[in-house]
Short mmCIF file of C-alpha atoms in Angstrom, two decimals:
data_model
loop_
_atom_site.label_atom_id
_atom_site.label_comp_id
_atom_site.label_asym_id
_atom_site.label_seq_id
_atom_site.Cartn_x
_atom_site.Cartn_y
_atom_site.Cartn_z
CA MET A 1 -0.04 -0.02 0.12
CA SER A 2 2.73 2.51 0.86
CA ASN A 3 4.68 1.60 -2.27
CA GLY A 4 1.52 2.75 -4.45
CA LEU A 5 0.99 5.75 -2.21
CA GLU A 6 4.68 6.65 -2.49
CA ARG A 7 4.56 6.19 -6.45
CA PHE A 8 1.44 8.40 -6.63
CA GLY A 9 3.07 11.13 -4.70
CA GLN A 10 6.19 11.03 -6.84
CA GLN A 11 3.89 11.19 -10.01
CA LEU A 12 1.81 14.04 -8.49
CA ARG A 13 5.00 16.06 -7.74
CA GLY A 14 6.34 15.40 -11.29
CA TYR A 15 3.00 16.59 -12.65
CA LEU A 16 2.86 19.67 -10.58
CA ARG A 17 6.45 20.62 -11.74
CA THR A 18 5.09 20.72 -15.31
CA LEU A 19 2.15 23.01 -14.48
CA PRO A 20 3.83 26.38 -14.37
CA ARG A 21 5.21 25.96 -18.00
CA GLU A 22 1.82 24.60 -19.16
CA MET A 23 0.05 27.69 -17.69
CA GLY A 24 2.64 29.88 -19.30
CA LYS A 25 2.07 28.24 -22.72
CA ALA A 26 -1.84 29.00 -22.06
CA VAL A 27 -1.09 32.64 -21.60
CA VAL A 28 1.16 33.07 -24.57
CA ALA A 29 -1.46 31.32 -26.74
CA GLU A 30 -4.20 33.68 -25.23
CA SER A 31 -2.02 36.70 -25.98
CA ALA A 32 -1.81 35.70 -29.66
CA ASP A 33 -5.55 35.29 -29.60
CA ASN A 34 -5.86 38.84 -28.08
CA PHE A 35 -3.94 40.18 -31.11
CA ARG A 36 -6.19 38.36 -33.50
CA ARG A 37 -9.40 39.58 -31.78
CA GLN A 38 -8.06 43.10 -31.14
CA GLY A 39 -9.20 42.90 -27.54
CA PHE A 40 -9.04 40.64 -24.55
CA GLU A 41 -11.77 38.41 -22.99
CA ASN A 42 -12.59 39.32 -19.35
CA ASP A 43 -13.70 37.16 -16.52
CA ALA A 44 -17.27 37.22 -17.63
CA GLY A 45 -16.31 35.65 -20.94
CA ALA A 46 -17.01 38.83 -23.03
CA VAL A 47 -14.38 40.24 -25.37
CA VAL A 48 -13.52 43.86 -24.58
CA PRO A 49 -12.18 45.55 -27.58
CA TRP A 50 -8.95 47.68 -27.23
CA ALA A 51 -9.44 51.44 -27.36
CA PRO A 52 -9.42 52.76 -30.94
CA ARG A 53 -6.71 55.04 -32.32
CA LYS A 54 -7.22 58.65 -31.85
CA ALA A 55 -8.51 60.53 -35.04
CA ALA A 56 -5.33 62.72 -34.98
CA ASP A 57 -3.18 59.76 -35.04
CA THR A 58 -4.75 58.36 -38.16
CA VAL A 59 -3.86 61.36 -40.38
CA LYS A 60 -0.36 62.22 -39.43
CA ARG A 61 2.31 60.46 -37.45
CA ARG A 62 5.48 62.47 -36.69
CA GLY A 63 4.88 64.78 -39.74
CA LYS A 64 4.49 61.97 -42.06
CA ARG A 65 1.20 60.92 -43.64
CA VAL A 66 0.43 57.29 -43.01
CA ALA A 67 -1.50 54.99 -45.48
CA ASN A 68 -4.83 54.73 -43.93
CA PRO A 69 -3.75 53.40 -40.46
CA ARG A 70 -7.33 52.64 -39.46
CA GLN A 71 -7.15 49.62 -41.58
CA ARG A 72 -4.09 48.33 -39.92
CA ALA A 73 -4.58 46.27 -36.55
CA LEU A 74 -3.93 47.98 -33.39
CA LEU A 75 -0.67 47.13 -31.67
CA VAL A 76 0.50 45.58 -34.86
CA LYS A 77 2.75 47.42 -37.26
CA SER A 78 5.77 45.19 -37.74
CA GLY A 79 4.37 42.44 -35.60
CA ARG A 80 7.38 42.64 -33.18
CA LEU A 81 5.29 43.05 -29.92
CA ARG A 82 2.97 40.17 -31.05
CA ARG A 83 5.89 37.92 -31.61
CA SER A 84 7.83 38.97 -28.52
CA VAL A 85 5.30 37.59 -25.88
CA ARG A 86 7.08 34.57 -24.09
CA ILE A 87 7.66 32.72 -20.89
CA VAL A 88 10.26 34.97 -19.21
CA ALA A 89 10.85 32.75 -16.07
CA THR A 90 9.50 29.74 -14.35
CA THR A 91 10.04 28.35 -10.74
CA ALA A 92 8.44 25.32 -9.04
CA THR A 93 5.16 27.08 -8.41
CA THR A 94 5.17 30.28 -10.44
CA VAL A 95 5.49 31.40 -14.19
CA THR A 96 6.17 34.74 -15.57
CA VAL A 97 5.13 35.80 -19.11
CA GLY A 98 6.09 38.92 -20.63
CA SER A 99 7.73 40.79 -23.47
CA PRO A 100 11.15 42.29 -23.68
CA GLU A 101 10.15 45.12 -25.87
CA ALA A 102 10.53 48.48 -24.08
CA TYR A 103 6.96 49.80 -24.97
CA ALA A 104 5.17 46.68 -23.99
CA GLN A 105 4.46 47.74 -20.46
CA ALA A 106 2.89 51.04 -21.68
CA GLN A 107 0.65 49.39 -24.17
CA GLN A 108 -0.37 46.66 -21.58
CA GLU A 109 -1.13 49.09 -18.75
CA GLY A 110 -1.49 52.54 -20.52
CA ASN A 111 0.07 55.89 -19.32
CA ALA A 112 -0.83 59.35 -19.52
CA LYS A 113 -1.01 59.67 -23.22
CA LEU A 114 -1.77 55.95 -24.13
CA PRO A 115 -4.82 53.98 -23.27
CA ALA A 116 -4.29 50.43 -21.83
CA ARG A 117 -4.54 47.67 -24.41
CA PRO A 118 -4.17 44.60 -22.31
CA PHE A 119 -2.52 41.76 -24.48
CA ILE A 120 -1.15 39.55 -21.96
CA THR A 121 -4.22 38.12 -20.21
CA LEU A 122 -6.00 34.89 -19.49
CA GLY A 123 -9.64 35.01 -20.39
CA ARG A 124 -12.34 32.97 -18.89
CA ALA A 125 -12.49 30.51 -21.72
CA ALA A 126 -8.76 29.92 -21.44
CA LYS A 127 -9.01 29.44 -17.76
CA ASP A 128 -11.76 26.85 -17.95
CA LYS A 129 -9.80 25.04 -20.51
CA LEU A 130 -6.87 24.94 -18.32
CA VAL A 131 -8.67 23.94 -15.21
CA LYS A 132 -10.09 20.92 -17.26
CA LYS A 133 -6.67 20.06 -18.37
CA ILE A 134 -5.21 20.07 -14.97
CA SER A 135 -8.19 18.06 -13.59
CA ALA A 136 -7.88 15.51 -16.48
CA GLY A 137 -4.03 15.26 -15.65
CA ILE A 138 -4.71 14.63 -11.94
CA VAL A 139 -7.42 12.21 -12.64
CA GLY A 140 -5.06 10.40 -15.05
CA LEU A 141 -2.73 9.93 -12.20
CA LEU A 142 -5.29 8.28 -10.18
CA LYS A 143 -6.14 5.52 -12.50
#
């Protein structure tokens, strides 16, 4: 009996070690979805669109005319920010997801001149999917 319990404990510890990375992967995938849907999913499951560009920003940008920027997706000019979201660090119990881009924090949180456009989030559907995956993993260990 104790051998089976010890084996289960080892399997559970091994599984729990993989969870932070799995959760990080879910956040990175959700971030890509946020760029596709041009907004983020809140805890109620509704998509909250990012704030639109100001009208002044659509005509001139630093003295240069821009070719109809309203048609271009928000937060995507070169795609650098979208591609930069990754798992930055993991420990046994935590994961940190972020972007090394200097302007990422301003876009995520907003500032005096820029509205917040949260792109690193974990929406309700993604949370539910992650909970089901974790539950299935633990149930699989019990079999």
